[in-house]
Amino acid sequence: MALRSSALMEENSIYSNLPLLHPKSIIILTILPGEIGYIIECTLEVVNLNEKPDYEALSYCWGPTSPPVTVLCNNQPTRVTPDLGATLQRLRYPKGPETTLDRCSCINQQDLEERSKQVSLMKDIYDSAKNVVIWLGEHDYFTATAISLIQQIARIAQSEPSFDA
């Protein structure tokens, strides 16, 4: 999951031991297993895209910054935006012996130099991901209507003959 960490509301302290030493280095966030409603635990680590790490790219709606949600990141309490908290909560797997960890790339938005370098890697980050997850938020009154509309558009698109311009 490519995770834009401006949603991580702490200063750079969670990144202080994570230097990006290689031009293709990225920070990976791993969501540890847990049940919905319990505190979210995750880890951060630096990996090199050239070594083909196994991760998913995440695109999600940033939303408001308050009230913040506290998660444990590398065993350190860290505040995140409500939308990121909900996203991580929904994407993590429950505890169990066959749990697979979600891993996503993470960009430190407070470090302008790092952010610039990481943004230039976004194509590589998404291209190298095993999956891309799009999180639009929790369902609401309009969700069923939106899904129905998307399904109708997909049916129409599939029934139309394709053509080259």
Backbone as numpy.savetxt, mean C-alpha at the origin, in Angstrom:
# Nx Ny Nz CAx CAy CAz Cx Cy Cz
2.53 -3.86 -2.30 1.70 -2.70 -2.30 2.57 -1.47 -2.30
2.43 -0.63 -3.26 3.18 0.62 -3.24 2.43 1.55 -2.31
3.02 1.89 -1.24 2.35 2.64 -0.19 2.98 4.00 -0.07
2.20 5.03 -0.28 2.71 6.38 -0.09 2.64 6.69 1.39
3.76 6.90 2.02 3.76 6.97 3.46 3.57 8.37 4.01
3.06 9.32 3.22 2.66 10.55 3.86 1.53 10.21 4.82
0.94 9.05 4.59 -0.08 8.57 5.49 0.54 8.10 6.81
1.85 7.85 6.83 2.56 7.61 8.07 2.88 8.99 8.63
2.27 9.34 9.75 2.28 10.72 10.20 3.42 11.05 11.15
4.30 10.13 11.42 5.43 10.39 12.31 6.54 11.10 11.56
7.46 11.67 12.30 8.64 12.24 11.68 9.42 11.09 11.04
10.60 11.37 10.57 11.40 10.38 9.86 11.92 9.26 10.75
11.60 9.24 12.03 12.20 8.29 12.96 12.03 6.83 12.53
10.92 6.46 11.95 10.75 5.06 11.54 11.62 4.72 10.33
12.11 5.73 9.65 12.95 5.51 8.47 14.44 5.66 8.79
14.77 6.11 9.99 16.16 6.48 10.29 17.15 5.34 10.12
16.73 4.10 10.30 17.63 2.95 10.14 17.40 2.22 8.82
16.82 2.92 7.85 16.49 2.30 6.57 17.09 3.08 5.41
18.39 3.13 5.30 19.00 3.91 4.21 18.79 3.23 2.86
18.50 4.05 1.86 18.33 3.56 0.49 19.67 3.73 -0.22
20.51 2.71 -0.13 21.89 2.80 -0.60 22.06 2.54 -2.09
21.12 1.86 -2.70 21.21 1.50 -4.12 20.18 2.33 -4.89
20.46 2.72 -6.12 19.48 3.51 -6.89 18.11 2.83 -7.04
18.08 1.50 -6.97 16.82 0.78 -7.11 16.32 0.24 -5.77
16.81 0.81 -4.67 16.34 0.40 -3.34 14.97 1.00 -3.07
14.13 0.19 -2.46 12.82 0.67 -2.01 12.59 0.12 -0.60
11.66 0.74 0.10 11.28 0.27 1.43 10.01 -0.56 1.29
10.04 -1.75 1.87 8.90 -2.66 1.82 8.23 -2.69 3.19
6.93 -2.53 3.22 6.14 -2.67 4.44 5.49 -4.04 4.40
5.67 -4.81 5.46 5.06 -6.13 5.58 3.99 -6.06 6.66
2.77 -6.40 6.31 1.66 -6.42 7.27 1.68 -7.77 7.96
1.83 -7.77 9.27 1.83 -9.02 10.02 0.39 -9.50 10.22
0.20 -10.81 10.33 -1.17 -11.33 10.46 -1.85 -10.86 11.75
-3.16 -10.77 11.70 -3.92 -10.36 12.87 -5.40 -10.26 12.55
-6.20 -10.25 13.55 -7.65 -10.18 13.40 -8.10 -8.73 13.27
-9.22 -8.51 12.58 -9.81 -7.17 12.47 -10.16 -6.70 13.87
-9.84 -5.45 14.14 -10.13 -4.87 15.44 -8.93 -4.83 16.37
-7.91 -5.64 16.10 -6.68 -5.62 16.90 -5.68 -4.67 16.26
-4.74 -4.18 17.05 -3.75 -3.24 16.53 -2.99 -3.86 15.35
-2.76 -3.04 14.37 -2.04 -3.46 13.17 -0.55 -3.46 13.47
0.12 -4.55 13.10 1.57 -4.63 13.26 2.18 -4.82 11.88
3.28 -4.11 11.65 3.96 -4.21 10.36 5.45 -4.00 10.56
6.20 -4.35 9.55 7.64 -4.12 9.56 8.04 -3.39 8.29
9.15 -2.69 8.37 9.74 -2.02 7.21 11.12 -2.59 6.97
11.46 -2.79 5.71 12.80 -3.24 5.36 13.17 -2.69 3.99
14.45 -2.54 3.74 14.94 -2.05 2.46 15.23 -3.26 1.57
14.77 -3.20 0.33 15.07 -4.23 -0.66 15.51 -3.55 -1.96
16.12 -4.32 -2.83 16.60 -3.82 -4.11 15.70 -4.39 -5.20
15.10 -3.52 -6.02 14.23 -3.98 -7.10 14.96 -4.91 -8.06
16.26 -4.73 -8.22 17.02 -5.61 -9.12 17.05 -7.05 -8.63
16.82 -7.26 -7.34 16.80 -8.61 -6.78 15.41 -9.25 -6.83
14.48 -8.57 -7.50 13.12 -9.07 -7.74 12.40 -9.50 -6.45
12.23 -8.57 -5.52 11.52 -8.92 -4.28 10.05 -9.25 -4.57
9.46 -10.03 -3.70 8.06 -10.45 -3.82 7.20 -9.47 -3.03
6.38 -8.67 -3.73 5.52 -7.70 -3.06 4.34 -7.37 -3.96
3.36 -6.67 -3.37 2.21 -6.18 -4.12 2.27 -4.66 -4.13
1.74 -4.07 -5.19 1.63 -2.62 -5.26 0.22 -2.23 -4.80
0.14 -1.21 -3.98 -1.14 -0.75 -3.45 -1.37 0.69 -3.86
-2.52 0.94 -4.44 -2.96 2.30 -4.70 -4.20 2.50 -3.85
-4.19 3.52 -3.02 -5.34 3.72 -2.13 -5.66 5.20 -2.01
-6.86 5.48 -1.55 -7.34 6.84 -1.35 -6.75 7.39 -0.05
-6.06 8.51 -0.12 -5.40 9.06 1.08 -6.41 9.53 2.11
-7.37 10.32 1.73 -8.40 10.80 2.65 -7.87 11.75 3.71
-8.72 12.01 4.73 -8.35 12.96 5.79 -7.23 12.41 6.66
-6.55 13.31 7.37 -5.43 12.91 8.22 -5.83 12.67 9.67
-7.07 12.99 10.03 -7.47 12.76 11.42 -8.87 12.17 11.47
-9.15 11.43 12.52 -8.26 11.12 13.64 -7.25 10.04 13.22
-6.00 10.19 13.66 -4.99 9.21 13.28 -5.24 7.85 13.93
-4.71 6.81 13.30 -4.78 5.44 13.81 -3.36 5.04 14.19
-3.19 4.40 15.33 -1.86 3.95 15.76 -1.63 2.52 15.30
-0.50 2.29 14.66 -0.06 0.94 14.28 1.32 0.73 14.89
1.73 -0.51 15.02 3.09 -0.82 15.46 3.92 -1.11 14.21
4.90 -0.27 13.97 5.76 -0.43 12.79 7.18 -0.65 13.30
7.74 -1.83 13.03 9.04 -2.22 13.60 9.01 -2.06 15.12
7.90 -2.50 15.72 7.67 -2.44 17.17 7.63 -1.03 17.74
7.45 -0.04 16.88 7.39 1.36 17.31 5.99 1.90 17.02
5.28 2.45 18.04 3.96 3.04 17.76 4.10 4.16 16.72
3.29 4.09 15.70 3.34 5.04 14.60 1.92 5.43 14.23
1.68 6.73 14.06 0.36 7.20 13.68 0.23 7.21 12.15
-0.91 6.71 11.66 -1.20 6.72 10.22 -2.56 7.35 10.00
-2.84 7.72 8.77 -4.14 8.30 8.46 -5.24 7.25 8.64
-6.47 7.69 8.87 -7.57 6.73 9.03 -7.73 5.82 7.82
-7.58 6.36 6.60 -7.75 5.53 5.41 -6.66 4.47 5.29
-5.41 4.82 5.63 -4.35 3.82 5.60 -4.60 2.77 6.68
-5.03 3.20 7.86 -5.33 2.25 8.92 -6.40 1.25 8.48
-7.47 1.75 7.86 -8.54 0.87 7.38 -8.03 -0.05 6.27
-7.20 0.49 5.39 -6.64 -0.31 4.29 -5.80 -1.46 4.83
-4.88 -1.14 5.74 -4.02 -2.18 6.32 -4.85 -3.21 7.09
-5.86 -2.73 7.80 -6.73 -3.63 8.57 -7.42 -4.63 7.65
-7.93 -4.16 6.53 -8.67 -5.03 5.60 -7.76 -5.93 4.78
-6.53 -5.50 4.52 -5.64 -6.28 3.66 -4.84 -7.34 4.42
-4.77 -7.21 5.73 -3.97 -8.22 6.45 -4.76 -9.50 6.62
-4.01 -10.58 6.74 -4.59 -11.89 6.90 -4.79 -12.20 8.38
-5.81 -13.01 8.71 -5.96 -13.40 10.11 -4.81 -14.32 10.53
-4.66 -14.45 11.83 -3.60 -15.33 12.35 -3.89 -16.76 11.96
-2.86 -17.47 11.61 -3.02 -18.86 11.24 -1.75 -19.41 10.65
-1.62 -20.73 10.59 -0.37 -21.34 10.13 -0.09 -21.13 8.65
-1.09 -20.84 7.84 -0.87 -20.71 6.40 -0.89 -19.25 5.95
-0.60 -18.36 6.86 -0.67 -16.94 6.56 0.43 -16.53 5.60
0.06 -15.78 4.60 1.00 -15.14 3.69 1.03 -13.67 4.05
2.19 -13.09 4.10 2.30 -11.69 4.50 2.12 -10.78 3.30
1.37 -9.70 3.48 1.29 -8.67 2.47 2.55 -7.82 2.58
3.16 -7.53 1.46 4.35 -6.68 1.43 4.12 -5.57 0.42
4.46 -4.37 0.78 4.25 -3.27 -0.15 5.41 -2.28 -0.07
5.64 -1.57 -1.16 6.69 -0.56 -1.12 6.15 0.68 -0.44
7.04 1.42 0.19 6.64 2.53 1.05 7.56 3.72 0.78
6.99 4.90 0.61 7.79 6.09 0.31 7.69 7.08 1.47
8.83 7.52 1.95 8.89 8.52 3.01 8.62 9.89 2.38
7.42 10.40 2.54 7.03 11.66 1.91 7.69 12.88 2.55
8.18 12.74 3.79 8.80 13.88 4.45 10.23 14.13 3.97
10.86 13.17 3.34 12.22 13.31 2.83 12.10 13.61 1.33
12.23 14.90 0.97 11.98 15.31 -0.41 12.92 14.64 -1.41
14.19 14.46 -1.03 15.15 13.81 -1.93 14.76 12.35 -2.16
14.45 11.65 -1.07 14.03 10.24 -1.20 12.74 10.15 -2.01
11.78 11.03 -1.70 10.50 10.99 -2.41 10.71 11.17 -3.91
11.56 12.11 -4.29 11.84 12.34 -5.71 12.42 11.09 -6.37
13.37 10.46 -5.71 13.98 9.25 -6.27 12.96 8.11 -6.36
12.16 7.95 -5.31 11.19 6.86 -5.30 10.08 7.07 -6.32
9.64 8.31 -6.48 8.60 8.60 -7.48 9.12 8.26 -8.88
10.40 8.50 -9.13 10.96 8.16 -10.44 10.98 6.64 -10.66
10.87 5.87 -9.57 10.85 4.40 -9.67 9.44 3.83 -9.73
8.41 4.67 -9.67 7.05 4.16 -9.56 6.68 3.19 -10.69
7.09 3.47 -11.91 6.80 2.55 -13.00 7.42 1.19 -12.71
8.69 1.19 -12.29 9.37 -0.06 -11.95 8.69 -0.75 -10.77
8.29 0.04 -9.77 7.64 -0.52 -8.58 6.36 -1.24 -8.98
5.52 -0.59 -9.80 4.26 -1.23 -10.21 4.50 -2.37 -11.19
5.44 -2.19 -12.12 5.72 -3.25 -13.09 6.28 -4.51 -12.43
7.06 -4.35 -11.36 7.70 -5.48 -10.70 6.81 -6.18 -9.68
5.69 -5.57 -9.35 4.80 -6.14 -8.33 4.13 -7.41 -8.84
3.92 -8.37 -7.94 3.22 -9.60 -8.35 1.73 -9.32 -8.56
1.18 -8.35 -7.85 -0.22 -7.93 -7.99 -0.29 -6.44 -7.73
-1.34 -5.81 -8.24 -1.63 -4.42 -7.92 -3.02 -4.41 -7.28
-3.10 -3.84 -6.08 -4.35 -3.76 -5.34 -4.80 -2.31 -5.35
-6.08 -2.09 -5.66 -6.65 -0.74 -5.62 -7.67 -0.71 -4.49
-7.45 0.16 -3.51 -8.34 0.27 -2.36 -9.00 1.64 -2.42
-10.33 1.66 -2.61 -11.06 2.91 -2.70 -11.68 3.32 -1.37
-11.62 2.44 -0.39 -12.17 2.76 0.93 -13.22 1.75 1.34
-13.73 1.96 2.54 -14.79 1.10 3.06 -16.06 1.31 2.22
-16.91 0.28 2.20 -18.14 0.40 1.42 -19.08 1.40 2.10
-19.93 2.01 1.27 -20.93 2.92 1.79 -22.22 2.77 0.98
-23.10 3.70 1.10 -24.40 3.66 0.44 -24.27 3.50 -1.08
-23.25 4.08 -1.69 -23.11 4.09 -3.14 -22.30 2.92 -3.70
-21.75 2.09 -2.85 -20.86 1.02 -3.31 -21.55 0.06 -4.27
-22.73 -0.44 -3.92 -23.43 -1.40 -4.78 -23.74 -0.78 -6.15
-24.14 0.47 -6.16 -24.43 1.16 -7.42 -23.16 1.30 -8.26
-22.06 1.66 -7.62 -20.79 1.82 -8.35 -20.32 0.50 -8.93
-20.41 -0.58 -8.17 -19.99 -1.90 -8.66 -20.88 -2.33 -9.83
-22.17 -2.10 -9.71 -23.09 -2.44 -10.79 -22.74 -1.66 -12.06
-22.45 -0.39 -11.93 -22.08 0.43 -13.08 -20.78 -0.07 -13.72
-19.79 -0.41 -12.91 -18.53 -0.95 -13.43 -18.79 -2.24 -14.20
-19.64 -3.12 -13.65 -19.96 -4.37 -14.32 -20.66 -4.13 -15.65
-21.57 -3.14 -15.69 -22.26 -2.81 -16.94 -21.28 -2.29 -17.98
-20.38 -1.43 -17.56 -19.37 -0.89 -18.49 -18.50 -2.02 -19.02
-18.11 -2.94 -18.15 -17.28 -4.08 -18.57 -18.02 -4.93 -19.59
-19.31 -5.19 -19.37 -20.10 -5.99 -20.33 -20.18 -5.28 -21.68
-20.40 -3.98 -21.67 -20.49 -3.22 -22.92 -19.15 -3.25 -23.63
-18.07 -3.04 -22.88 -16.73 -3.04 -23.48 -16.41 -4.40 -24.09
-16.83 -5.49 -23.46 -16.56 -6.82 -23.97 -17.39 -7.14 -25.21
-18.56 -6.53 -25.31 -19.42 -6.82 -26.45 -19.09 -5.99 -27.69
-18.37 -4.89 -27.50 -17.99 -4.03 -28.62 -16.82 -4.64 -29.37
-16.89 -4.66 -30.70 -15.73 -5.15 -31.45 -14.58 -4.14 -31.31
-13.40 -4.67 -31.14 -12.25 -3.77 -31.04 -11.83 -3.34 -32.44
-11.22 -2.20 -32.51 -10.77 -1.71 -33.80 -9.47 -0.96 -33.63
-8.71 -0.88 -34.71 -7.46 -0.10 -34.70 -7.75 1.22 -35.39
-7.28 2.30 -34.77 -7.53 3.63 -35.35 -6.53 3.92 -36.44
